[in-house]
């Protein structure tokens, strides 16, 4: 699965200061996934603002018929806060 494709399937929804958050890193575990097996997608979200960002909702958007994966659990993660110039990880299980 290509990282460019993974980045395209995520929607970040923020209550405030959305321009300050970036997806810093995308990883999959295992790196190669056989059809029908569960994999974990790990995102590192970076706050580049010089202020704490709160109430961050990270949603896995798999609504496109061209994306051959489905959530194997929740497709939404909530980050209470990311301090200024800090990073937080979120993980999604997919099948």
N, CA and C of each residue as an Amber inpcrd file, in Angstrom:
protein
   285
   0.8450000  -1.1680000   0.0000000   0.0000000   0.0000000   0.0000000
   0.8950000   1.2370000   0.0000000   0.6890000   2.1180000  -0.9000000
   1.5480000   3.2870000  -1.0280000   1.1620000   4.3610000  -0.0310000
   2.1800000   5.0460000   0.4880000   1.9310000   6.0920000   1.4760000
   1.0720000   7.2150000   0.9100000   1.2650000   7.5250000  -0.3690000
   0.4740000   8.5920000  -0.9780000  -1.0070000   8.2350000  -0.9320000
  -1.3310000   6.9890000  -1.2000000  -2.7210000   6.5480000  -1.1420000
  -3.2560000   6.6320000   0.2810000  -2.4370000   6.2430000   1.2570000
  -2.8650000   6.2930000   2.6460000  -3.1760000   7.7060000   3.0880000
  -2.3350000   8.6390000   2.6950000  -2.5700000  10.0270000   3.0740000
  -3.8800000  10.5240000   2.4700000  -4.1940000  10.0740000   1.2740000
  -5.4070000  10.5250000   0.6030000  -6.6720000  10.0050000   1.2660000
  -6.5970000   8.9210000   2.0370000  -7.8170000   8.3490000   2.6070000
  -8.1680000   8.9080000   3.9770000  -7.3770000   9.7990000   4.4870000
  -7.6510000  10.3570000   5.8070000  -8.2390000  11.7520000   5.7140000
  -9.2060000  11.9760000   6.5440000  -9.7670000  13.3170000   6.6920000
  -9.4920000  13.7650000   8.1140000  -8.9180000  14.9110000   8.2590000
  -8.7190000  15.4730000   9.5910000  -9.7510000  16.5630000   9.8010000
 -10.5340000  16.4000000  10.8370000 -11.5640000  17.3760000  11.1590000
 -11.1910000  18.0360000  12.4740000 -11.1070000  19.3470000  12.4760000
 -10.6620000  20.0570000  13.6590000 -11.6720000  21.1240000  14.0410000
 -11.8290000  21.3020000  15.3410000 -12.7330000  22.3360000  15.8120000
 -12.0880000  23.7180000  15.7250000 -10.7590000  23.7720000  15.7690000
 -10.0700000  25.0620000  15.6730000  -8.6440000  24.8340000  15.1890000
  -8.0850000  25.8190000  14.5430000  -6.6780000  25.8140000  14.1580000
  -6.2860000  24.6460000  13.2560000  -7.1340000  24.2850000  12.3160000
  -6.8570000  23.1460000  11.4410000  -5.6000000  23.3450000  10.6130000
  -5.2770000  24.5710000  10.2760000  -4.1100000  24.8490000   9.4590000
  -2.8100000  24.4970000  10.1740000  -2.8460000  24.2520000  11.4530000
  -1.6370000  24.0070000  12.2360000  -1.2890000  22.5330000  12.3590000
  -2.1610000  21.6330000  11.9000000  -1.9230000  20.2080000  12.0640000
  -1.5100000  19.5700000  10.7490000  -0.5260000  18.6950000  10.8390000
  -0.0100000  18.0020000   9.6650000   0.1090000  16.5200000   9.9590000
  -0.0600000  15.6970000   8.9270000   0.2660000  14.2810000   9.0620000
   1.7620000  14.1790000   8.8000000   2.5060000  13.9200000   9.8530000
   3.9650000  13.8960000   9.7800000   4.4890000  12.5620000   9.2510000
   3.7930000  11.4640000   9.5770000   4.2860000  10.1490000   9.1940000
   3.1220000   9.1780000   9.1020000   3.1770000   8.2760000   8.1190000
   2.1870000   7.2160000   7.9590000   2.9400000   5.8990000   7.8540000
   2.5400000   4.9380000   8.7040000   3.1590000   3.6150000   8.6660000
   2.0690000   2.5560000   8.6910000   2.3540000   1.4060000   8.0860000
   1.4540000   0.2650000   8.1780000   2.2130000  -0.9070000   8.7750000
   1.5180000  -1.6680000   9.6060000   2.0920000  -2.8530000  10.2390000
   1.1380000  -4.0210000  10.0370000   1.5330000  -5.0920000   9.4180000
   2.8070000  -5.2570000   8.7230000   2.8420000  -4.3940000   7.4660000
   3.9980000  -4.2710000   6.8690000   4.1330000  -3.3960000   5.6980000
   3.4520000  -3.9860000   4.4640000   3.3490000  -5.2910000   4.3870000
   2.6270000  -5.9680000   3.3090000   1.4820000  -6.7510000   3.9360000
   0.2930000  -6.5760000   3.3960000  -0.8870000  -7.2030000   3.9830000
  -1.5700000  -8.0930000   2.9440000  -1.8340000  -9.3190000   3.3320000
  -2.5670000 -10.2440000   2.4700000  -4.0630000  -9.9480000   2.5880000
  -4.8330000 -10.1380000   1.5140000  -6.2850000  -9.9170000   1.5830000
  -6.9190000 -10.7290000   2.7120000  -7.7850000 -10.0770000   3.4740000
  -8.4760000 -10.7310000   4.5740000  -7.7660000 -10.6380000   5.9100000
  -6.5290000 -10.2030000   5.9260000  -5.7730000 -10.0630000   7.1750000
  -5.9050000  -8.6400000   7.7190000  -5.7510000  -8.5290000   9.0220000
  -5.8390000  -7.2170000   9.6800000  -4.4760000  -6.5470000   9.6830000
  -4.4770000  -5.2540000   9.4200000  -3.2670000  -4.4390000   9.4740000
  -3.5620000  -3.2090000  10.3240000  -2.5170000  -2.5760000  10.7950000
  -2.6470000  -1.3410000  11.5740000  -2.0190000  -0.2020000  10.7890000
  -2.7670000   0.8870000  10.6620000  -2.2530000   2.1120000  10.0560000
  -1.9820000   3.0780000  11.1910000  -0.7430000   3.5450000  11.2720000
  -0.3350000   4.4630000  12.3380000  -0.0130000   5.8230000  11.7260000
  -0.6510000   6.8620000  12.2690000  -0.4090000   8.2350000  11.8290000
   0.2420000   9.0270000  12.9470000   1.2120000   9.8270000  12.5920000
   1.7910000  10.7680000  13.5450000   1.3110000  12.1560000  13.1430000
   0.5200000  12.7840000  14.0260000  -0.0590000  14.1020000  13.7790000
   0.7870000  15.1420000  14.5000000   1.2140000  16.1530000  13.7420000
   2.0930000  17.1890000  14.2850000   1.3470000  18.5200000  14.4040000
   1.5050000  19.1640000  15.5540000   0.9680000  20.5020000  15.7700000
   2.1020000  21.4940000  15.5470000   2.0620000  22.2140000  14.4500000
   3.1200000  23.1880000  14.1570000   2.7610000  24.5970000  14.6200000
   1.6290000  24.7280000  15.2750000   1.2090000  26.0210000  15.8110000
   1.9250000  26.2950000  17.1290000   2.0980000  27.5280000  17.4820000
   2.7130000  27.8760000  18.7560000   1.6470000  28.0200000  19.8310000
   0.7540000  27.0530000  19.8740000  -0.3280000  27.0230000  20.8530000
  -0.8530000  25.5920000  20.9040000  -1.4900000  25.2190000  21.9870000
  -2.0730000  23.8960000  22.1230000  -3.3540000  23.8170000  21.2960000
  -3.5180000  22.7100000  20.5770000  -4.7320000  22.4680000  19.8030000
  -5.5220000  21.3910000  20.5370000  -6.8300000  21.6070000  20.6900000
  -7.6660000  20.6700000  21.4440000  -8.7970000  20.1200000  20.5820000
  -9.4010000  19.0480000  21.0760000 -10.5720000  18.4280000  20.4440000
 -10.3320000  18.0720000  18.9830000  -9.3280000  17.2540000  18.7320000
  -8.9510000  16.8710000  17.3770000  -9.6120000  15.5370000  17.0500000
 -10.3270000  15.5030000  15.9520000 -10.9650000  14.2750000  15.4910000
 -10.2540000  13.8270000  14.2230000  -9.7260000  12.6140000  14.2460000
  -9.0530000  12.0460000  13.0820000  -9.9510000  10.9260000  12.5830000
 -10.3980000  11.0430000  11.3440000 -11.3520000  10.0870000  10.7950000
 -10.7610000   9.3760000   9.5890000 -10.8870000   8.0690000   9.5830000
 -10.4740000   7.2460000   8.4540000 -11.6060000   7.2720000   7.4410000
 -11.3750000   7.8660000   6.2750000 -12.4110000   8.0070000   5.2580000
 -12.2060000   6.9380000   4.1960000 -13.0290000   5.9120000   4.2360000
 -12.9340000   4.8080000   3.2860000 -14.1590000   4.7520000   2.3790000
 -14.7630000   5.8900000   2.1130000 -16.0070000   5.9220000   1.3420000
 -15.8130000   5.6890000  -0.1490000 -14.6130000   5.8340000  -0.6530000
 -14.3590000   5.6190000  -2.0750000 -14.3630000   4.1310000  -2.3970000
 -15.0040000   3.7780000  -3.4920000 -15.0280000   2.3740000  -3.9150000
 -13.6660000   1.9220000  -4.4280000 -12.7450000   2.8480000  -4.6540000
 -11.4070000   2.5070000  -5.1310000 -10.4490000   2.1140000  -4.0070000
 -10.8670000   2.2580000  -2.7630000 -10.0170000   1.9050000  -1.6270000
 -10.4240000   0.5100000  -1.1600000  -9.5370000  -0.4800000  -1.3290000
  -9.9160000  -1.8720000  -1.0610000  -9.7470000  -2.3140000   0.3930000
 -10.0050000  -1.4210000   1.3450000  -9.9000000  -1.7920000   2.7590000
 -11.1160000  -1.2940000   3.5170000 -11.3580000  -1.9220000   4.6660000
 -12.4660000  -1.5420000   5.5470000 -11.9360000  -1.4230000   6.9620000
 -12.5840000  -0.6280000   7.8020000 -12.1400000  -0.5530000   9.1950000
 -12.4070000  -1.8750000   9.9070000 -11.4790000  -2.2670000  10.7710000
 -11.6390000  -3.4600000  11.6140000 -11.7880000  -2.9740000  13.0450000
 -12.6170000  -2.0030000  13.2440000 -12.8150000  -1.3300000  14.5270000
 -13.2980000   0.0700000  14.2330000 -13.0210000   0.9650000  15.1290000
 -13.4600000   2.3480000  14.9540000 -12.6950000   3.0240000  13.8230000
 -13.4020000   3.8460000  13.0610000 -12.7490000   4.6190000  12.0070000
 -12.5220000   6.0610000  12.4360000 -12.7340000   6.3350000  13.7190000
 -12.5430000   7.6800000  14.2590000 -11.7280000   7.6070000  15.5460000
 -10.7400000   8.4620000  15.6550000  -9.9390000   8.5910000  16.8690000
 -10.0140000  10.0460000  17.3280000 -10.0460000  10.2400000  18.6290000
 -10.0930000  11.5950000  19.1940000  -8.8160000  11.8390000  19.9800000
  -8.1900000  12.9680000  19.7010000  -7.0160000  13.4100000  20.4590000
  -7.4840000  14.5940000  21.2910000  -7.3790000  14.4850000  22.6100000
  -7.8300000  15.5730000  23.4800000  -7.0630000  16.8630000  23.2280000
  -5.7260000  16.7440000  23.1140000  -4.9240000  17.9260000  22.8280000
  -3.5480000  17.5270000  22.3240000  -2.9710000  18.4350000  21.5520000
  -1.5670000  18.3230000  21.1410000  -0.9240000  19.6520000  21.5070000
   0.0700000  19.5940000  22.3400000   0.7670000  20.8180000  22.7490000
   1.5070000  21.4340000  21.5720000   1.8640000  22.6890000  21.7260000
   2.5790000  23.3920000  20.6620000   3.8490000  22.6400000  20.2850000
   4.0990000  22.5420000  18.9780000   5.2810000  21.8770000  18.4120000
   5.4540000  20.4370000  18.9060000   4.3430000  19.7730000  19.1970000
   4.3890000  18.3880000  19.6660000   3.7030000  17.4850000  18.6430000
   3.7940000  16.1630000  18.8680000   3.2010000  15.1750000  17.9690000
   2.4470000  14.1400000  18.7890000   1.3960000  13.5900000  18.1880000
   0.6160000  12.5170000  18.7990000   0.3790000  11.4400000  17.7450000
   0.3030000  10.1900000  18.1970000   0.0350000   9.0680000  17.2940000
  -1.4070000   8.6220000  17.4130000  -1.9760000   8.2020000  16.2880000
  -3.2780000   7.5240000  16.2710000  -3.1130000   6.2730000  15.4280000
  -3.8890000   5.2410000  15.7700000  -3.8100000   3.9840000  15.0340000
  -5.1990000   3.5160000  14.6530000  -5.2840000   2.9230000  13.4560000
  -6.5110000   2.3390000  12.9580000  -6.2210000   0.9200000  12.5070000
  -7.0910000  -0.0070000  12.9070000  -7.0050000  -1.3720000  12.3890000
  -7.9020000  -1.4650000  11.1740000  -7.3760000  -2.0610000  10.0930000
  -8.1240000  -2.2190000   8.8530000  -8.0170000  -3.6550000   8.3690000
  -8.9620000  -4.0280000   7.5230000  -8.9500000  -5.3640000   6.9390000
  -9.1950000  -5.2490000   5.4350000
